Amino acid sequence: MAKGFFISKAVGIVCIVAAVGAVATIIALSVVYSQEKAKNNDSNLQPTKPPPVTKPPGPTTAKPSNELWDKYRLPSNLVPWHYNVTLRPRLTPDASGKYIFTGESSVEFHCAEATNLILIHSHKLTYSPVSNGLLARLTAVNGDTVPGIESVWLQNETQYLVVQLKGDLTKGNYYILETIFEGELADDLGGFYRSEYIENGVTKYVCYLSYETTRQYLQSNQKYSKLIPVDGVTVLETKFERTERMSTYLLAFIVSEFGFIQDNSDDLLVRIFARKPAIAAGQGDYALNKTGPIMKFFEEYYNYSYPLPKSDQIALPDFNAGAMENWGLITYRETALLYDEEYSSNSNKERIATIIAHELAHMWFGNLVTLRWWNDLWLNEGFASYVEYLGAHEAEPTWNVKDLIVLKDVHRVFAVDALASSHPLSSKEEDIQKPAQISELFDAISYSKGASVLRMLSDFLTEDVFKQGLQTYLKAFAFQNTVYTDLWTHLQMAVDATGTALPQSVNNIMNTWVLQMGFPVVTINTATGDVSQKHFLLDPESVVTTPSPYNYEWIVPMRWMKTGAVQGLTWLETKSAMKVTGNDWVLANIDVAGYYRVNYDQANWDKLLNALNTNHEVIPVINRAQLVDDAFNLARAKIIQTVQALETTTYLNNETAYMPWASAINNLDYFYLMFDRSEVYGPMQDYLRKQVTPLFNYYKDLTVNWADMNTVCTTMLDQSRLLFSPFRIHPNLRSTVYCNAIAAGGAAEWEFAWDQFQNASIATEAEKIRVALACTKQAWLLNRYLEYTLNPELIRKQDATSSIIYIANNVIGQSLAWDFVRARWSYIFNQYGGGSFSFSNLINGVTERFSTEFELQQLKQFKADNAEVGFGSGTLALDQSIERTVANIKWIAENKNNVLNWFIAESKS
């Protein structure tokens, strides 16, 4: 089908689009009403009676403050029941050069409590009179007389259209409010936006609208699509059936010229949409082939059939997030959905499988059952971030992808959660009100810590008990809202039904992990058998100002082994004891199932190091990675010596498994960031070359046609124009070859790569080149590249943040990127704040190397200079960067000389 409107879940929606050469558009619905339910269902609604409303003077002037319209969260006195919306996007600019859309909204709602005020979320919309010169029309469903409208105005700060009535609405009655609106189809990746792409030399348009910052209920099947005349122009009108009850942030519309492929073999229509050339080249085949198995796995895992009649997935040329779980119409960046055998690497394929699994997991957990408010975002995203590995394992069972959660989530979030500026998983609802506060929650704590503690919960309950509680939870709350403790209740029911032994209730155990920030380091003294815990902080001198209801103590499940023999599950509440004989070594937190670090007495550390160096396979592979990661971070926290942590890497010349090497590289990357501008760098490189050579030789012997591949890599450095030959470089090697070739080259090589990037038609290939462009050692090229990042005609807005970070990752580009961000912060924040920039990632990325007093003062000055501008979702990241820089300064002062001497000695041994 050459043209289509695709909808996840709509209301009774009519979309009218001028059919000028098969216009490509993506649309979703903006927020109209917010439904604040009580804990579980409508029968339990507990509306709060609003305070008396002062009638403001005039129809459109500024209004008195401290009223309901000054509160960011909607009151619960009006409950939306059904929406009818008509949207008319126009992809030809008007006389002022703007692209606009127009539309009408008709909202049926229930009056749960008498009120004379109607609040409608509205952002960047203008309104036209509906009747009698008023910007809204109110009628009663039963035909009764309704109060007149006193005035209507926009409250921009809280993003409301406010309708002030002359009298109260009647409790229990149903009403309909109608509005006519217009907005701009901007290219800012926020709200309802448009993007462009070139196909066969012709500019195509895509418009998209999807909200993930307010939760409401809307009611997706296409009812009909036909051409109709409107004002003398023939347009395409598409109408959709009424949806299931659902949250509006999950709604999306697509109008496009995209091609698609489909499968209906399991009585469920699955379709993959993308640009026509991408579909024709087979880039959607992998996603289509893996969606079915992953979907079937989750149906069995949840014991609940997929609740919709179809599952569409679409790859968008411009999309700020990696993907979004719109119900029945999942949206992706092209790199997150499209796979090309010739150009895409194994890591590209792994990313696609896990992201598809993440989004499909949400179809039940998050969409069928939705958390009541954003303070519990962690449960929604943390759960999907955990089970994405289970779903991806079902799609690719030979990859052992389930183990990678330790590297990609547990270890990743440990680094953030060990800061005094971290935050608990769950917050109070009243503390999360403003859009910026909501945006800050989309961080590593919500995603990766949420995934880590839920994986721990599933482990100590057992997967069967965990699934049993999850399944009753979904059935009990289908098409409703919950709070996180509702899941604890159902898991406790499963615990009771199965007789599972726990030291305390699920609620009591898990609240120690959810309601306080951080995590413990568990210390085991094998000489005495004593086991204790303490709040782990990377900087032990940092001051924790966030109070804890549990005094920073956790109820810790401990799986452990003794000289290779697995022991029973042990629980640590405050202190505990283990029985250990004199010659045994102890290893705790088997497979890193628990969310904590482990330290031992020196004698046990020596035994573990000896085991690694004599027969490392007696220690499970995940725990070999854990020993390295725990040791390096214990050293940063001054619990053990840094050279002792380095000793955990000496056995690696005999290691061929991925996870221990990845763990070592991740931790040595901190040394790289701290020392790549100092004399430590050379000896460190010498040591690593010595350690990695046996691994290189091991895989060289396993690699087919290695001699040919070696010749190709050498040729790439000498002949830059062969650099991008897809027939000569394996997709798994391209990122490395591209980066090194550009680093070794000059302006001509960079320009050639830039030209290849501009003309790349495959998203994963363009991504590899874009990253490699930041590898140049020419400062002037990096400065020019930085300027390109803020030109959307050269770098897509979705890629602006990551491009700056890639440049900052280059030791030559780090200071350039920092100066660039500082000088342009006001412009970046105001022009790119609509959705195209991740401010937290940007701030973390450009300050990651900071380790001097001068850089610390620059950071503090940056914070002071831009206090009025603001930092949005980067506010917490800025504080964390300051804290991290302070810790880095201390660490270098205390460790530089010892580290230098150790690398020199070991590289020569």
XYZ file of N, CA, C and O in Angstrom, residues 75 194 203 293 367 409 482 492 521 535 691 716 746 751 758 770 793 797 805 881:
80
model
N -7.007 18.728 38.315
C -7.863 18.229 39.405
C -8.675 17.028 38.910
O -8.768 16.762 37.714
N 6.978 17.837 12.124
C 7.228 17.276 10.802
C 8.718 17.033 10.628
O 9.553 17.681 11.279
N 11.812 15.601 -2.138
C 11.622 15.809 -0.707
C 10.287 15.245 -0.267
O 9.237 15.577 -0.825
N 7.876 -14.174 17.254
C 8.352 -14.964 18.393
C 8.391 -14.192 19.709
O 8.071 -14.739 20.770
N 0.864 -0.299 29.028
C -0.236 0.099 28.142
C -1.558 -0.501 28.589
O -2.531 0.216 28.830
N 23.172 -2.652 32.327
C 22.261 -1.982 33.258
C 22.797 -1.947 34.683
O 22.904 -0.881 35.276
N -2.585 1.935 38.232
C -2.110 1.336 39.479
C -1.029 2.222 40.086
O -0.551 3.174 39.474
N 2.918 -10.755 46.615
C 2.755 -11.352 47.937
C 1.702 -12.446 47.906
O 1.844 -13.483 48.576
N 27.337 -1.839 49.982
C 28.462 -2.734 49.770
C 28.415 -3.728 50.926
O 28.352 -3.348 52.097
N 26.152 1.797 53.152
C 25.814 2.575 51.963
C 27.089 2.839 51.171
O 28.043 3.427 51.674
N 48.438 -7.487 27.501
C 47.353 -8.348 27.977
C 46.428 -8.800 26.852
O 45.908 -9.913 26.866
N 42.995 0.178 4.207
C 42.071 1.257 4.553
C 42.816 2.490 5.059
O 42.401 3.620 4.837
N 43.686 13.225 7.183
C 43.570 14.666 7.347
C 42.271 15.183 6.788
O 41.245 14.487 6.808
N 36.690 14.935 4.602
C 35.710 15.411 3.618
C 35.094 14.240 2.849
O 33.901 14.252 2.548
N 26.653 12.132 4.104
C 25.554 12.897 3.532
C 24.741 12.076 2.536
O 23.531 12.301 2.381
N 28.993 8.806 11.087
C 28.816 10.004 11.926
C 29.670 9.910 13.181
O 30.274 10.909 13.616
N 20.091 21.058 8.628
C 20.241 20.643 7.239
C 21.470 19.762 7.044
O 21.598 19.076 6.024
N 18.254 16.791 13.768
C 18.102 17.250 15.147
C 18.165 16.102 16.148
O 18.656 16.270 17.258
N 28.551 14.768 21.883
C 29.166 13.857 22.859
C 30.276 13.045 22.207
O 31.338 12.820 22.810
N 27.588 15.992 37.820
C 28.875 16.257 37.176
C 29.813 16.994 38.113
O 31.029 16.725 38.146
